[in-house]
Amino acid sequence: EVQLVESGGGLVQPGGSLRLSCVVSGFNFRSYWMHWVRQAPGKGLVWVSHINTDGRTITYADSVKGRFTISRDNAKNTLYLQMNSLRAEDTAMYFCARDAVQGIYAFDLWGQGTMVTVSS
Amino acid sequence: QSALTQPASVSGSPGQSITISCTGTSNDIGYYNLVSWYQQDPGKAPKLIIYEGNKRPSGISNRFSGSKSGNTASLTISGLQAEDEADYYCTSYAGRSTLVFGGGTKLTVL
């Protein structure tokens, strides 16, 4: 079955860290660009970060630059998002998503999301 | 990385057609032909319904269509059905390997 499964979310204090994982199955992970997208409760979708197939090209939204790190392990079919210096405004559901075709930025496959809550 | 502008809500009756606009700038929608549209039901992950401005993924009804004029992209849903009630989001490539989303539009089928 083709799927993405996120994990690693939870409750963390401001200034804390979390690492999200996205395990993929059913397709050739190493051939696809991958992204993280988040959605605060009751709010819209926001693009967070992108990584290309070999991990050498990475970009971030300005709001997370310098605090979040995206990476991938193609041998483990896993995408990661290391989140440091977390703030209340980072509270959101985090989705991993597959870019349908390299460079068209159309996400044809999404995980179910993992919730991150930043609160004291 | 400013969000694209969408109307907060639109509504229509079954069988009618509705159009959702998505306004960007000459640095995103106006420059690149990489607009996508997503449908999101409450509590669910988004679903891709339009990519590269006007292409439909396999399995998406031809009642959904996309277009662009200048800095504004549009999603049209024809023959509105109750199951179309959802939130809709546009996105556009914005250069330098970045992406920008619209604020989302809630579609109500009356």
Coordinates of N, CA and C in Angstrom, one line a residue:
Chain A
E1 N 0.8 -1.2 0.0 CA 0.0 0.0 0.0 C 0.9 1.2 0.0
V2 N 0.5 2.2 -0.9 CA 1.2 3.5 -0.9 C 0.8 4.3 0.2
Q3 N 1.7 4.7 1.1 CA 1.3 5.6 2.2 C 2.5 6.3 2.9
L4 N 2.2 7.3 3.6 CA 3.1 8.1 4.4 C 2.6 8.1 5.8
V5 N 3.4 7.8 6.8 CA 3.0 7.7 8.1 C 3.9 8.6 9.0
E6 N 3.3 9.7 9.5 CA 4.1 10.6 10.4 C 4.0 10.1 11.9
S7 N 5.1 10.5 12.6 CA 5.1 10.2 14.0 C 6.0 11.2 14.7
G8 N 6.0 11.3 16.0 CA 7.0 12.1 16.7 C 6.4 13.4 17.3
G9 N 5.1 13.6 17.0 CA 4.5 14.8 17.6 C 4.2 14.7 19.1
G10 N 3.8 15.8 19.7 CA 3.5 15.7 21.1 C 3.5 17.1 21.7
L11 N 3.5 17.1 23.0 CA 3.5 18.4 23.8 C 4.9 18.7 24.2
V12 N 5.4 19.9 23.9 CA 6.7 20.3 24.3 C 6.7 21.8 24.8
Q13 N 7.5 22.1 25.7 CA 7.6 23.5 26.2 C 8.3 24.4 25.2
P14 N 7.9 25.7 25.3 CA 8.6 26.7 24.4 C 10.1 26.6 24.6
G15 N 10.8 26.7 23.5 CA 12.3 26.5 23.5 C 12.7 25.1 23.4
G16 N 11.8 24.1 23.5 CA 12.2 22.7 23.4 C 12.4 22.2 22.0
S17 N 12.6 20.9 21.8 CA 12.8 20.3 20.5 C 12.0 19.1 20.3
L18 N 11.8 18.8 19.1 CA 11.1 17.5 18.7 C 11.6 17.1 17.4
R19 N 11.6 15.8 17.1 CA 12.0 15.3 15.8 C 10.8 14.5 15.2
L20 N 10.3 15.0 14.1 CA 9.2 14.3 13.4 C 9.8 13.3 12.4
S21 N 9.1 12.2 12.2 CA 9.5 11.2 11.2 C 8.3 10.9 10.3
C22 N 8.6 10.6 9.1 CA 7.6 10.2 8.1 C 8.1 9.0 7.4
V23 N 7.5 7.9 7.7 CA 7.9 6.6 7.0 C 7.0 6.3 5.8
V24 N 7.7 6.1 4.7 CA 6.9 5.9 3.5 C 7.0 4.4 3.1
S25 N 6.0 4.0 2.4 CA 5.9 2.6 1.8 C 5.1 2.6 0.5
G26 N 5.4 1.6 -0.3 CA 4.6 1.4 -1.5 C 5.1 2.1 -2.7
F27 N 6.2 2.9 -2.6 CA 6.7 3.6 -3.8 C 8.2 3.8 -3.6
N28 N 8.9 4.1 -4.6 CA 10.4 4.3 -4.6 C 10.7 5.7 -4.0
F29 N 10.8 5.7 -2.7 CA 11.1 7.0 -1.9 C 12.2 7.8 -2.5
R30 N 13.3 7.1 -2.8 CA 14.5 7.9 -3.2 C 14.3 8.6 -4.5
S31 N 13.2 8.4 -5.2 CA 13.0 9.1 -6.5 C 12.2 10.4 -6.4
Y32 N 11.7 10.7 -5.2 CA 10.8 11.8 -5.0 C 11.3 12.9 -4.1
W33 N 11.0 14.1 -4.5 CA 11.2 15.2 -3.6 C 10.1 15.1 -2.5
M34 N 10.4 15.6 -1.3 CA 9.5 15.5 -0.2 C 9.4 16.9 0.5
H35 N 8.2 17.1 1.1 CA 7.9 18.4 1.8 C 7.3 18.1 3.1
W36 N 7.4 19.2 4.0 CA 6.6 19.2 5.2 C 5.7 20.4 5.1
V37 N 4.4 20.2 5.5 CA 3.4 21.3 5.5 C 2.7 21.3 6.8
R38 N 2.4 22.4 7.4 CA 1.7 22.4 8.7 C 0.4 23.2 8.6
Q39 N -0.4 22.9 9.6 CA -1.7 23.6 9.7 C -2.0 23.8 11.2
A40 N -2.0 25.0 11.6 CA -2.4 25.4 13.0 C -3.9 25.1 13.2
P41 N -4.3 24.8 14.4 CA -5.7 24.5 14.6 C -6.7 25.6 14.1
G42 N -7.6 25.2 13.2 CA -8.5 26.1 12.6 C -8.0 27.0 11.6
K43 N -6.8 26.8 11.2 CA -6.1 27.7 10.3 C -5.8 27.0 8.9
G44 N -5.2 27.8 8.0 CA -4.9 27.2 6.7 C -3.5 26.5 6.7
L45 N -3.3 25.9 5.5 CA -2.1 25.2 5.3 C -0.9 26.1 5.0
V46 N 0.3 25.7 5.5 CA 1.5 26.5 5.3 C 2.6 25.6 5.0
W47 N 3.3 25.9 3.9 CA 4.5 25.1 3.5 C 5.6 25.4 4.4
V48 N 6.3 24.3 4.8 CA 7.4 24.5 5.8 C 8.8 24.3 5.2
S49 N 8.9 23.1 4.5 CA 10.3 22.8 4.0 C 10.2 21.8 2.9
H50 N 11.3 21.8 2.1 CA 11.4 20.8 1.0 C 12.8 20.2 1.0
I51 N 12.9 19.0 0.5 CA 14.2 18.3 0.3 C 14.1 17.6 -1.0
N52 N 15.2 17.6 -1.8 CA 15.2 16.9 -3.0 C 15.6 15.4 -2.8
T53 N 15.8 14.7 -3.9 CA 16.0 13.3 -3.8 C 17.2 12.8 -3.0
D54 N 18.3 13.5 -3.2 CA 19.5 13.1 -2.5 C 19.8 13.9 -1.2
G55 N 18.9 14.8 -0.9 CA 19.1 15.6 0.3 C 20.0 16.8 0.2
R56 N 20.5 17.1 -1.0 CA 21.5 18.1 -1.2 C 20.9 19.5 -1.4
T57 N 19.6 19.5 -1.8 CA 18.9 20.8 -2.0 C 17.8 20.8 -1.0
I58 N 17.8 21.8 -0.2 CA 16.9 22.0 0.9 C 16.4 23.4 1.0
T59 N 15.2 23.7 1.2 CA 14.7 25.0 1.4 C 13.7 25.1 2.6
Y60 N 13.5 26.2 3.2 CA 12.7 26.4 4.3 C 11.8 27.7 4.2
A61 N 10.7 27.7 4.8 CA 9.9 28.9 4.9 C 10.7 29.8 5.9
D62 N 10.6 31.1 5.7 CA 11.3 32.1 6.5 C 10.9 31.9 8.0
S63 N 9.7 31.5 8.3 CA 9.3 31.4 9.7 C 10.0 30.3 10.5
V64 N 10.6 29.3 9.8 CA 11.3 28.2 10.5 C 12.8 28.2 10.2
K65 N 13.2 29.0 9.3 CA 14.7 29.0 8.9 C 15.5 29.2 10.1
G66 N 16.6 28.4 10.2 CA 17.5 28.5 11.4 C 17.1 27.7 12.6
R67 N 15.8 27.2 12.6 CA 15.3 26.5 13.8 C 15.0 25.0 13.4
F68 N 14.5 24.8 12.2 CA 14.1 23.5 11.7 C 15.1 22.9 10.7
T69 N 15.3 21.6 10.7 CA 16.1 21.0 9.8 C 15.4 19.8 9.2
I70 N 15.3 19.8 7.9 CA 14.7 18.6 7.2 C 15.9 17.7 6.7
S71 N 15.6 16.4 6.7 CA 16.6 15.4 6.2 C 15.8 14.2 5.8
R72 N 16.6 13.3 5.2 CA 16.0 12.0 4.7 C 17.0 10.9 4.8
D73 N 16.5 9.7 5.0 CA 17.3 8.5 4.9 C 16.7 7.6 3.9
N74 N 17.2 7.6 2.7 CA 16.6 6.8 1.6 C 16.7 5.3 1.9
A75 N 17.7 4.9 2.6 CA 17.8 3.5 3.0 C 16.7 3.0 3.9
K76 N 16.2 4.0 4.7 CA 15.2 3.6 5.7 C 13.8 4.1 5.2
N77 N 13.7 4.7 4.0 CA 12.5 5.2 3.5 C 11.8 6.2 4.5
T78 N 12.6 7.1 5.0 CA 12.1 8.0 6.1 C 12.6 9.4 5.9
L79 N 11.6 10.3 6.1 CA 11.8 11.7 6.0 C 11.7 12.2 7.5
Y80 N 12.6 13.2 7.8 CA 12.6 13.8 9.1 C 12.4 15.3 9.1
L81 N 12.0 15.8 10.3 CA 12.0 17.2 10.5 C 12.4 17.4 12.0
Q82 N 13.6 17.9 12.1 CA 14.1 18.3 13.5 C 13.7 19.7 13.8
M83 N 13.0 19.9 14.9 CA 12.5 21.2 15.2 C 13.1 21.6 16.5
N84 N 13.8 22.7 16.5 CA 14.4 23.3 17.7 C 13.9 24.6 18.0
S85 N 14.2 25.1 19.2 CA 13.7 26.5 19.6 C 12.2 26.7 19.3
L86 N 11.4 25.7 19.7 CA 10.0 25.8 19.4 C 9.3 26.9 20.1
R87 N 8.3 27.4 19.3 CA 7.6 28.6 19.8 C 6.1 28.2 19.8
A88 N 5.3 29.0 20.5 CA 3.9 28.7 20.6 C 3.3 28.7 19.2
E89 N 3.8 29.6 18.3 CA 3.2 29.7 17.0 C 3.6 28.5 16.1
D90 N 4.4 27.6 16.6 CA 4.7 26.4 15.8 C 3.7 25.3 16.1
T91 N 2.8 25.5 17.0 CA 1.7 24.6 17.3 C 0.9 24.3 16.0
A92 N 0.8 23.1 15.6 CA 0.1 22.7 14.4 C 0.1 21.2 14.1
M93 N -0.7 20.8 13.2 CA -0.6 19.5 12.6 C 0.5 19.5 11.5
Y94 N 1.4 18.6 11.6 CA 2.5 18.6 10.6 C 2.2 17.4 9.6
F95 N 2.2 17.7 8.4 CA 2.0 16.7 7.3 C 3.3 16.6 6.5
C96 N 3.6 15.3 6.2 CA 4.6 15.1 5.1 C 3.9 14.9 3.8
A97 N 4.5 15.3 2.7 CA 3.8 15.2 1.5 C 4.8 14.9 0.4
R98 N 4.4 14.1 -0.6 CA 5.2 13.8 -1.8 C 5.0 14.7 -2.9
D99 N 6.1 15.2 -3.5 CA 6.0 16.0 -4.8 C 5.7 15.0 -5.9
A100 N 4.6 15.2 -6.6 CA 4.2 14.2 -7.6 C 5.3 14.0 -8.7
V101 N 5.9 15.1 -9.1 CA 6.9 15.1 -10.1 C 7.9 16.1 -9.7
Q102 N 9.2 15.7 -9.8 CA 10.2 16.6 -9.3 C 10.1 18.0 -9.9
G103 N 9.9 19.0 -8.9 CA 9.9 20.4 -9.3 C 8.6 21.0 -9.7
I104 N 7.5 20.2 -9.7 CA 6.2 20.8 -10.0 C 5.5 21.3 -8.8
Y105 N 6.0 20.9 -7.6 CA 5.4 21.4 -6.4 C 3.9 21.1 -6.3
A106 N 3.5 19.9 -6.7 CA 2.1 19.4 -6.5 C 2.2 18.1 -5.7
F107 N 1.5 18.1 -4.6 CA 1.6 17.1 -3.6 C 0.5 16.0 -3.8
D108 N 0.9 14.9 -4.3 CA -0.1 13.9 -4.7 C -0.3 12.9 -3.6
L109 N 0.5 12.9 -2.6 CA 0.4 11.9 -1.5 C 0.7 12.6 -0.2
W110 N -0.2 12.4 0.8 CA 0.0 13.1 2.1 C -0.1 12.0 3.2
G111 N 0.6 12.3 4.3 CA 0.4 11.5 5.5 C -0.9 12.0 6.2
Q112 N -1.2 11.3 7.3 CA -2.3 11.7 8.1 C -2.0 12.8 9.1
G113 N -0.8 13.1 9.2 CA -0.4 14.2 10.1 C 0.0 13.8 11.5
T114 N 0.9 14.6 12.2 CA 1.2 14.4 13.6 C 1.1 15.8 14.2
M115 N 0.5 15.8 15.4 CA 0.2 17.1 16.1 C 1.4 17.5 17.0
V116 N 1.8 18.7 16.8 CA 2.8 19.3 17.7 C 2.1 20.4 18.5
T117 N 2.3 20.4 19.8 CA 1.7 21.4 20.7 C 2.8 22.0 21.5
V118 N 3.0 23.3 21.3 CA 4.1 24.0 22.1 C 3.4 24.9 23.2
S119 N 3.6 24.5 24.4 CA 2.9 25.1 25.5 C 3.6 24.8 26.8
S120 N 3.6 25.8 27.7 CA 4.1 25.6 29.0 C 3.1 25.1 30.0
Chain B
Q1 N 7.6 35.6 1.3 CA 6.7 34.5 1.3 C 5.3 34.9 1.8
S2 N 4.6 35.8 1.1 CA 3.3 36.2 1.5 C 2.3 35.2 1.0
A3 N 1.3 35.0 1.8 CA 0.2 34.0 1.4 C -0.6 34.6 0.2
L4 N -1.0 33.6 -0.6 CA -1.9 34.0 -1.7 C -3.3 34.4 -1.1
T5 N -4.0 35.2 -1.9 CA -5.3 35.7 -1.4 C -6.5 34.9 -2.0
Q6 N -7.2 34.3 -1.1 CA -8.5 33.6 -1.5 C -9.6 34.2 -0.7
P7 N -10.8 34.1 -1.3 CA -12.0 34.5 -0.5 C -12.2 33.5 0.7
A8 N -12.6 34.0 1.8 CA -12.8 33.1 3.0 C -13.9 32.1 2.7
S9 N -14.9 32.4 2.0 CA -16.0 31.5 1.8 C -16.7 31.8 0.5
V10 N -17.2 30.7 -0.1 CA -18.1 30.8 -1.3 C -19.2 29.8 -1.1
S11 N -20.3 30.0 -1.7 CA -21.4 29.0 -1.6 C -22.1 28.9 -2.9
G12 N -22.8 27.8 -3.1 CA -23.6 27.5 -4.3 C -24.6 26.4 -4.1
S13 N -25.6 26.4 -4.9 CA -26.6 25.3 -4.8 C -26.2 24.1 -5.7
P14 N -26.7 23.0 -5.3 CA -26.4 21.8 -6.2 C -26.7 22.0 -7.6
G15 N -25.8 21.6 -8.5 CA -25.9 21.8 -9.9 C -25.3 23.0 -10.5
Q16 N -25.2 24.0 -9.6 CA -24.6 25.3 -10.1 C -23.0 25.1 -10.2
S17 N -22.5 26.2 -10.8 CA -21.0 26.3 -10.9 C -20.5 27.4 -10.0
I18 N -19.4 27.2 -9.4 CA -18.7 28.2 -8.5 C -17.3 28.4 -9.0
T19 N -16.7 29.5 -8.7 CA -15.3 29.8 -9.0 C -14.7 30.4 -7.7
I20 N -13.5 29.8 -7.4 CA -12.7 30.3 -6.3 C -11.5 31.0 -6.9
S21 N -11.2 32.2 -6.5 CA -10.1 32.9 -7.0 C -8.9 32.8 -6.1
C22 N -7.7 33.0 -6.6 CA -6.5 32.9 -5.8 C -5.5 33.9 -6.4
T23 N -5.3 35.0 -5.7 CA -4.5 36.1 -6.2 C -3.1 36.2 -5.6
G24 N -2.1 36.2 -6.4 CA -0.8 36.3 -6.0 C -0.1 37.5 -6.6
T25 N 1.1 37.4 -7.0 CA 1.9 38.5 -7.5 C 2.6 38.0 -8.8
S26 N 3.4 39.0 -9.4 CA 4.1 38.7 -10.6 C 5.4 37.8 -10.2
N27 N 5.6 37.6 -8.9 CA 6.7 36.7 -8.5 C 6.3 35.3 -8.3
D28 N 5.0 35.0 -8.3 CA 4.6 33.6 -8.1 C 3.6 33.2 -9.2
I29 N 2.3 33.4 -8.9 CA 1.3 33.0 -9.9 C 1.6 33.6 -11.3
G30 N 1.9 34.9 -11.3 CA 2.1 35.6 -12.6 C 3.3 35.2 -13.4
Y31 N 4.3 34.5 -12.7 CA 5.5 34.2 -13.4 C 5.6 32.7 -13.7
Y32 N 5.1 31.9 -12.8 CA 5.2 30.4 -12.9 C 3.9 29.8 -13.2
N33 N 3.9 28.7 -14.0 CA 2.7 28.0 -14.3 C 2.7 26.8 -13.4
L34 N 2.8 27.0 -12.1 CA 2.9 25.9 -11.2 C 1.9 26.1 -10.0
V35 N 0.6 26.3 -10.4 CA -0.4 26.5 -9.4 C -1.1 25.1 -9.2
S36 N -1.3 24.8 -8.0 CA -2.1 23.6 -7.6 C -3.2 24.0 -6.7
W37 N -4.2 23.1 -6.7 CA -5.4 23.3 -5.9 C -5.6 22.0 -5.1
Y38 N -6.0 22.2 -3.8 CA -6.3 21.0 -2.9 C -7.7 21.2 -2.3
Q39 N -8.2 20.0 -2.1 CA -9.5 19.9 -1.4 C -9.2 19.3 0.0
Q40 N -9.8 19.8 1.1 CA -9.5 19.3 2.4 C -10.8 19.2 3.2
D41 N -11.2 17.9 3.5 CA -12.3 17.7 4.4 C -11.9 17.9 5.8
P42 N -12.8 18.2 6.7 CA -12.4 18.4 8.1 C -11.7 17.2 8.7
G43 N -10.5 17.5 9.4 CA -9.8 16.4 10.0 C -9.1 15.5 9.1
K44 N -9.0 15.8 7.9 CA -8.4 14.9 6.9 C -7.2 15.6 6.2
A45 N -6.3 14.8 5.6 CA -5.2 15.4 4.8 C -5.8 16.0 3.5
P46 N -5.1 17.0 3.0 CA -5.5 17.6 1.7 C -5.4 16.6 0.6
K47 N -6.2 16.9 -0.5 CA -6.2 16.0 -1.6 C -5.9 16.9 -2.9
L48 N -5.0 16.5 -3.7 CA -4.6 17.2 -4.9 C -5.7 17.1 -5.9
I49 N -6.3 18.2 -6.4 CA -7.3 18.2 -7.5 C -6.9 18.8 -8.8
I50 N -6.0 19.8 -8.7 CA -5.5 20.4 -9.9 C -4.0 20.7 -9.7
Y51 N -3.2 20.5 -10.8 CA -1.8 20.8 -10.7 C -1.3 21.4 -12.0
E52 N -0.2 22.1 -12.0 CA 0.3 22.9 -13.2 C -0.9 23.7 -13.8
G53 N -1.6 24.3 -13.0 CA -2.7 25.3 -13.4 C -4.0 24.7 -13.8
N54 N -3.9 23.6 -14.7 CA -5.2 23.1 -15.2 C -5.2 21.6 -15.5
K55 N -4.3 20.9 -14.9 CA -4.2 19.4 -15.1 C -4.9 18.7 -13.9
R56 N -5.6 17.7 -14.2 CA -6.3 16.9 -13.1 C -5.5 15.6 -12.9
P57 N -5.3 15.2 -11.7 CA -4.7 13.9 -11.4 C -5.7 12.8 -11.8
S58 N -5.2 11.6 -12.0 CA -6.1 10.5 -12.2 C -7.1 10.3 -11.1
G59 N -8.4 10.2 -11.5 CA -9.4 9.9 -10.6 C -10.2 11.2 -10.1
I60 N -9.7 12.3 -10.5 CA -10.4 13.6 -10.2 C -11.4 13.9 -11.2
S61 N -12.6 14.2 -10.8 CA -13.7 14.5 -11.7 C -13.4 15.7 -12.6
N62 N -13.9 15.6 -13.9 CA -13.7 16.7 -14.8 C -14.6 17.9 -14.5
R63 N -15.4 17.8 -13.4 CA -16.1 18.9 -12.9 C -15.2 20.0 -12.3
F64 N -14.0 19.6 -12.0 CA -13.0 20.5 -11.4 C -12.1 21.0 -12.6
S65 N -11.9 22.3 -12.7 CA -11.0 22.8 -13.7 C -10.3 24.0 -13.2
G66 N -9.1 24.3 -13.7 CA -8.3 25.4 -13.2 C -7.9 26.3 -14.4
S67 N -7.7 27.5 -14.1 CA -7.3 28.5 -15.1 C -6.4 29.6 -14.4
K68 N -5.8 30.4 -15.3 CA -5.0 31.5 -14.8 C -5.1 32.7 -15.7
S69 N -5.1 33.9 -15.1 CA -5.1 35.2 -15.8 C -4.2 36.1 -15.1
G70 N -3.1 36.5 -15.6 CA -2.2 37.4 -14.9 C -1.8 36.8 -13.6
N71 N -2.0 37.5 -12.5 CA -1.5 37.1 -11.2 C -2.6 36.4 -10.4
T72 N -3.7 36.0 -11.1 CA -4.8 35.3 -10.4 C -5.1 34.0 -11.1
A73 N -5.2 33.0 -10.2 CA -5.6 31.6 -10.6 C -7.0 31.4 -10.2
S74 N -7.7 30.5 -10.8 CA -9.1 30.2 -10.5 C -9.3 28.7 -10.5
L75 N -10.2 28.3 -9.6 CA -10.7 26.9 -9.6 C -12.2 27.0 -9.8
T76 N -12.7 26.3 -10.8 CA -14.1 26.2 -11.1 C -14.6 24.8 -10.8
I77 N -15.7 24.8 -10.1 CA -16.4 23.5 -9.9 C -17.7 23.6 -10.5
S78 N -18.0 22.7 -11.5 CA -19.3 22.8 -12.2 C -20.1 21.6 -11.7
G79 N -21.4 21.7 -11.9 CA -22.3 20.7 -11.4 C -22.2 20.4 -9.9
L80 N -22.2 21.4 -9.1 CA -21.9 21.3 -7.7 C -22.7 20.2 -7.0
Q81 N -22.0 19.4 -6.2 CA -22.6 18.4 -5.5 C -22.3 18.5 -4.0
A82 N -23.2 17.9 -3.2 CA -23.1 18.1 -1.7 C -21.7 17.6 -1.2
E83 N -21.1 16.6 -1.9 CA -19.8 16.1 -1.5 C -18.7 17.0 -1.8
D84 N -18.9 18.1 -2.5 CA -17.9 19.1 -2.8 C -17.7 20.0 -1.6
E85 N -18.6 20.0 -0.7 CA -18.4 20.9 0.5 C -17.1 20.5 1.2
A86 N -16.2 21.5 1.3 CA -14.9 21.3 1.9 C -14.2 22.6 1.9
D87 N -12.9 22.6 2.4 CA -12.0 23.7 2.3 C -11.1 23.5 1.0
Y88 N -10.9 24.6 0.3 CA -10.0 24.5 -0.9 C -8.9 25.5 -0.7
Y89 N -7.7 25.0 -1.1 CA -6.5 25.8 -1.0 C -5.8 25.8 -2.3
C90 N -5.2 27.0 -2.7 CA -4.4 27.1 -3.9 C -2.9 27.2 -3.4
T91 N -2.0 26.8 -4.2 CA -0.6 27.0 -4.0 C 0.1 27.5 -5.3
S92 N 1.2 28.1 -5.1 CA 2.0 28.5 -6.3 C 3.5 28.4 -5.9
Y93 N 4.2 27.9 -6.9 CA 5.7 28.0 -6.7 C 6.1 29.5 -6.7
A94 N 7.0 29.8 -5.8 CA 7.4 31.2 -5.6 C 8.8 31.5 -5.9
G95 N 9.5 30.6 -6.6 CA 10.9 30.8 -6.8 C 11.8 30.3 -5.7
R96 N 13.1 30.1 -6.0 CA 14.1 29.7 -5.0 C 13.6 28.4 -4.2
S97 N 12.9 27.5 -4.9 CA 12.5 26.3 -4.3 C 11.6 26.5 -3.1
T98 N 10.8 27.5 -3.2 CA 9.8 27.8 -2.1 C 8.4 27.7 -2.7
L99 N 7.4 27.5 -1.8 CA 6.0 27.4 -2.2 C 5.2 28.2 -1.3
V100 N 4.1 28.8 -1.8 CA 3.2 29.6 -1.0 C 1.8 29.1 -1.1
F101 N 1.1 29.0 0.0 CA -0.3 28.6 0.0 C -1.2 29.8 0.0
G102 N -2.4 29.6 -0.4 CA -3.5 30.6 -0.2 C -4.1 30.3 1.2
G103 N -4.9 31.3 1.7 CA -5.4 31.2 3.0 C -6.6 30.2 3.2
G104 N -7.1 29.7 2.0 CA -8.1 28.7 2.1 C -9.5 29.3 1.9
T105 N -10.4 28.6 1.3 CA -11.8 29.0 1.0 C -12.7 27.9 1.4
K106 N -13.7 28.2 2.3 CA -14.6 27.2 2.7 C -15.8 27.3 1.7
L107 N -16.0 26.1 1.1 CA -17.1 26.0 0.1 C -18.3 25.4 0.8
T108 N -19.5 26.1 0.8 CA -20.7 25.6 1.3 C -21.7 25.3 0.2
V109 N -22.2 24.1 0.2 CA -23.2 23.7 -0.8 C -24.6 23.8 -0.1
L110 N -25.3 24.7 -0.6 CA -26.6 25.1 0.1 C -27.7 24.1 -0.1

